[in-house]
Coordinates of C-alpha atoms in Angstrom, one line a residue:
X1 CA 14.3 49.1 83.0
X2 CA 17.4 48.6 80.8
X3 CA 17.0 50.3 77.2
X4 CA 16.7 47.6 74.9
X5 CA 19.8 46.8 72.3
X6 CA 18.3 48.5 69.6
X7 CA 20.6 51.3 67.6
X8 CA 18.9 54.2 67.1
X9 CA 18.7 54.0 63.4
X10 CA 17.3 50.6 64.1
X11 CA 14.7 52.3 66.8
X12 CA 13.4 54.5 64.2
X13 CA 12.9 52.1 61.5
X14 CA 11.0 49.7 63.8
X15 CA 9.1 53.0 64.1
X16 CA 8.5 53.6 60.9
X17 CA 6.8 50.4 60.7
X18 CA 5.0 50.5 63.5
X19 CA 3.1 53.9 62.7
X20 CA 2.5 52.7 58.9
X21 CA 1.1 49.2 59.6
X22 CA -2.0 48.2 58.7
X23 CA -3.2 46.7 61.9
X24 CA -7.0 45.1 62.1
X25 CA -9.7 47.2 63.4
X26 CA -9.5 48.0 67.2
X27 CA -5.7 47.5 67.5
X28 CA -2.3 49.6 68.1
X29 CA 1.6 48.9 67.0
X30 CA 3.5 49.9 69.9
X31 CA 7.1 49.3 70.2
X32 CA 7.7 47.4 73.9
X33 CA 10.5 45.7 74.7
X34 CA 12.4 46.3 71.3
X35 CA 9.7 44.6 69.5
X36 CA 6.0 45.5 67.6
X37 CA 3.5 44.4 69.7
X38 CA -0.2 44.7 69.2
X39 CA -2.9 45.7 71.7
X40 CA -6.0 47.2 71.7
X41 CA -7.2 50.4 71.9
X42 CA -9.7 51.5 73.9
X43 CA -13.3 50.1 73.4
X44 CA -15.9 52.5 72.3
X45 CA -17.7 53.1 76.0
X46 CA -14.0 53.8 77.2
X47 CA -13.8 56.0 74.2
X48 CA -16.9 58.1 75.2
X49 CA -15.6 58.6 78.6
X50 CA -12.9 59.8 77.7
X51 CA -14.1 62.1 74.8
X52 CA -16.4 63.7 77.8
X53 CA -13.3 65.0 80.0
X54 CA -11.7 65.8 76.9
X55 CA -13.2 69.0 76.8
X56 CA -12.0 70.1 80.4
X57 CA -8.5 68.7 79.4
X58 CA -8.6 71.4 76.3
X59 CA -10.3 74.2 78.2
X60 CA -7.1 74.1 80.7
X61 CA -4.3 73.1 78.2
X62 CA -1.2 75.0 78.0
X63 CA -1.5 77.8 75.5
X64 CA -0.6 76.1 71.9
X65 CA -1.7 72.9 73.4
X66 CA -4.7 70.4 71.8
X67 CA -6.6 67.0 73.8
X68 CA -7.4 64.5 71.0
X69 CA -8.4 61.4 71.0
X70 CA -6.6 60.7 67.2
X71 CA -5.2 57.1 67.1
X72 CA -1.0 58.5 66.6
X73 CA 2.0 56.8 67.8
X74 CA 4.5 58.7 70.5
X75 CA 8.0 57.9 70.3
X76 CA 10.5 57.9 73.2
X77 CA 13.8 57.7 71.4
X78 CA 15.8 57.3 74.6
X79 CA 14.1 54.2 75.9
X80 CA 13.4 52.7 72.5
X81 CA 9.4 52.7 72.8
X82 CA 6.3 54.0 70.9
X83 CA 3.1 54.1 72.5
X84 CA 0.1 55.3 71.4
X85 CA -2.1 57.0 74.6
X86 CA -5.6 56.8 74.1
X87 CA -6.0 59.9 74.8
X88 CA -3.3 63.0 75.1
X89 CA -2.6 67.0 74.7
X90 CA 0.1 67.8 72.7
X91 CA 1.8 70.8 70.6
X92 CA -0.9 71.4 67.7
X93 CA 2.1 72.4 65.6
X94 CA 3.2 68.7 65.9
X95 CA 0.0 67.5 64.1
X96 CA 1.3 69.2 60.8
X97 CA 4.1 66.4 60.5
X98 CA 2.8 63.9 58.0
X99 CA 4.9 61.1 58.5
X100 CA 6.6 58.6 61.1
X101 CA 5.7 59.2 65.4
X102 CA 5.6 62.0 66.7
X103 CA 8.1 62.8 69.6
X104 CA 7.2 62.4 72.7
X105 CA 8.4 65.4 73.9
X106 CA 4.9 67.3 72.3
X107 CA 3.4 66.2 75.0
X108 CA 1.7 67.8 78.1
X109 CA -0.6 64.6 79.5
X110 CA -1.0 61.4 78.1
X111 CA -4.1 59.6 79.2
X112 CA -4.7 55.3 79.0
X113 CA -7.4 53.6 79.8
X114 CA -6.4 49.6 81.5
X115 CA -7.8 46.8 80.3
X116 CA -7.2 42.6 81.0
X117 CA -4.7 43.4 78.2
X118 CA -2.9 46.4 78.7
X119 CA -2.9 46.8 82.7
X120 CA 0.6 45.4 83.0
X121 CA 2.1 47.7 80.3
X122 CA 0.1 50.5 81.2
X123 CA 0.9 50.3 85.1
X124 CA 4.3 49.1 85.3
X125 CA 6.7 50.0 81.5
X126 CA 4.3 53.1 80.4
X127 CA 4.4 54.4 83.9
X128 CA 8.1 54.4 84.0
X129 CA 8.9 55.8 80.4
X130 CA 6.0 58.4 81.1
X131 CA 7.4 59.7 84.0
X132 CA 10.8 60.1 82.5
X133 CA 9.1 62.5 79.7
X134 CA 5.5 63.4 80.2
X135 CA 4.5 66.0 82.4
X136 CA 1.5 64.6 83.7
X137 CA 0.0 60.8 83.0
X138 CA -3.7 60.2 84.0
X139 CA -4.3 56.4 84.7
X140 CA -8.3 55.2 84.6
X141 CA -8.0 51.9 86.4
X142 CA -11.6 49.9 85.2
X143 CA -10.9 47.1 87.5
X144 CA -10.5 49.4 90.6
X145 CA -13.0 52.2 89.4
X146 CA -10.7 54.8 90.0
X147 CA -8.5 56.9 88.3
X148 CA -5.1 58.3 89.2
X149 CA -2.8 61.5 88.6
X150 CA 0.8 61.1 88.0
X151 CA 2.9 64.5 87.9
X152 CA 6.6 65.7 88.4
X153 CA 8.6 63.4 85.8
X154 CA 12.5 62.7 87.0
X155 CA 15.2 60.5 85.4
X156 CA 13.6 57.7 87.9
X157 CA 9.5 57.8 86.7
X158 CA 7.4 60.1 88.2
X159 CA 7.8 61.4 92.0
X160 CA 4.4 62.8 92.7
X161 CA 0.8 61.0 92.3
X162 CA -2.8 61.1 93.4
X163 CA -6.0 58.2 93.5
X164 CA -9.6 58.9 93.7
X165 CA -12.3 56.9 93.3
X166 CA -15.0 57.0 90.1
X167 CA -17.1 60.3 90.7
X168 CA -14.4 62.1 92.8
X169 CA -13.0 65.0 92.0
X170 CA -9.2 64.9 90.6
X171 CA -6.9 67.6 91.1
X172 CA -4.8 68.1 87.7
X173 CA -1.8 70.1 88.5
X174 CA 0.2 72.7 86.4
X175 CA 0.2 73.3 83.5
X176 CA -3.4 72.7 83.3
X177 CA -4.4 73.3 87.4
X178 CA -8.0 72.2 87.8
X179 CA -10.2 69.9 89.5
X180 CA -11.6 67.0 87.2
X181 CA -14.4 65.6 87.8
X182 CA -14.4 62.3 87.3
X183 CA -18.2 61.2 87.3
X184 CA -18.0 61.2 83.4
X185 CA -15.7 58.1 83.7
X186 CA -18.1 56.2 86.0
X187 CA -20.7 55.9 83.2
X188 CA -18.4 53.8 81.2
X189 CA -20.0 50.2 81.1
X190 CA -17.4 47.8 81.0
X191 CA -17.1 45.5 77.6
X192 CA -15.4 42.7 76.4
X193 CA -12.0 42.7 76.1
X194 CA -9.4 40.9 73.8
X195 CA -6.2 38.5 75.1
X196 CA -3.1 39.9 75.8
X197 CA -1.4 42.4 73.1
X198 CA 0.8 40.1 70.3
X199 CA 3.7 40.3 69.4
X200 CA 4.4 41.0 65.7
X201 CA 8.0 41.7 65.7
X202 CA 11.6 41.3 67.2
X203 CA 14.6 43.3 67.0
X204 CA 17.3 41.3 65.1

């Protein structure tokens, strides 16, 4: 994936409006492909499935280290995106910033759920700039009912990953190193979802 001919002043301020953008209920500004786009978050059963592994994600965080499920916007300056996971442990210190995304780099796991919508992004561009960056990326595939581990990042995506099926136990490895079980997730009843993400913006 070539990094898109964006400057980075011009990155940033495309950032800048991304993050303050007042986007209708139920949808995120991302910056893909050197452009706003909008998509939606996760709906609310996702949400709750999530939210019940989130406490096993914060029990085994890296010391310093918080799992939220706050709707924030990541940058990755050196590929010219902004995504906003919809669910991730970060650096707690990096919550005290009060303005623009927050860099990427704060991150320990990022965690999306797909979606009609979002599976191409999520599977394909995310997966890449994640595994450039992130140390681990969990992937909750609600077509397949399964949900995969992605771990040891590399200038080339991640070189290391793992699939089991809804109800198995996932191994998460360092630096969290535990099993997750992922039973929680096979509760989530699947809702409607929305077209694909729009876009709202285009670099010059």
């Amino acid at each position: 994936m070539a990094v898109d001919e964006l400057t980075p002043a011009e990155f940033e301020d495309l950032a800048r409006i991304a993050q303050n953008l007042d986007t209708p209920d139920g949808l995120k500004a991302e910056i893909i492909g050197g452009r706003i786009v909008l998509s939606r978050w996760a709906d609310s059963c996702h949400v709750r499935s999530l939210a019940r592994i989130r406490p096993a994600l914060m029990a085994h965080a890296p010391e310093g280290h918080a799992a939220e499920l706050l709707r924030l916007l990541f940058a990755f300056p050196g590929a010219r995106r902004a995504y906003g996971p919809d669910l991730y442990v970060a650096e707690e210190s990096a919550f005290d910033r009060s303005e623009g995304p927050l860099d990427a780099e704060v991150l320990s796991l990022a965690a999306d759920h797909t979606s009609s919508s979002t599976r191409d992004d999520d599977r394909d561009e995310k997966l890449l700039v994640y595994g450039r960056t992130v140390p681990i990326y969990l992937l909750v595939n609600m077509e397949q009912r399964d949900t995969s581990v992605f771990w040891n990042p590399s200038s080339r995506g991640y070189r290391s990953r793992h699939t089991v099926p809804f109800g198995r136990t996932l191994a998460i490895p360092e630096p969290f190193g535990f099993g997750l079980d992922t039973a929680a997730l096979d509760t989530a009843v699947l809702g409607p979802v929305g077209g694909a993400g729009r876009a709202v913006g285009r670099r010059p």
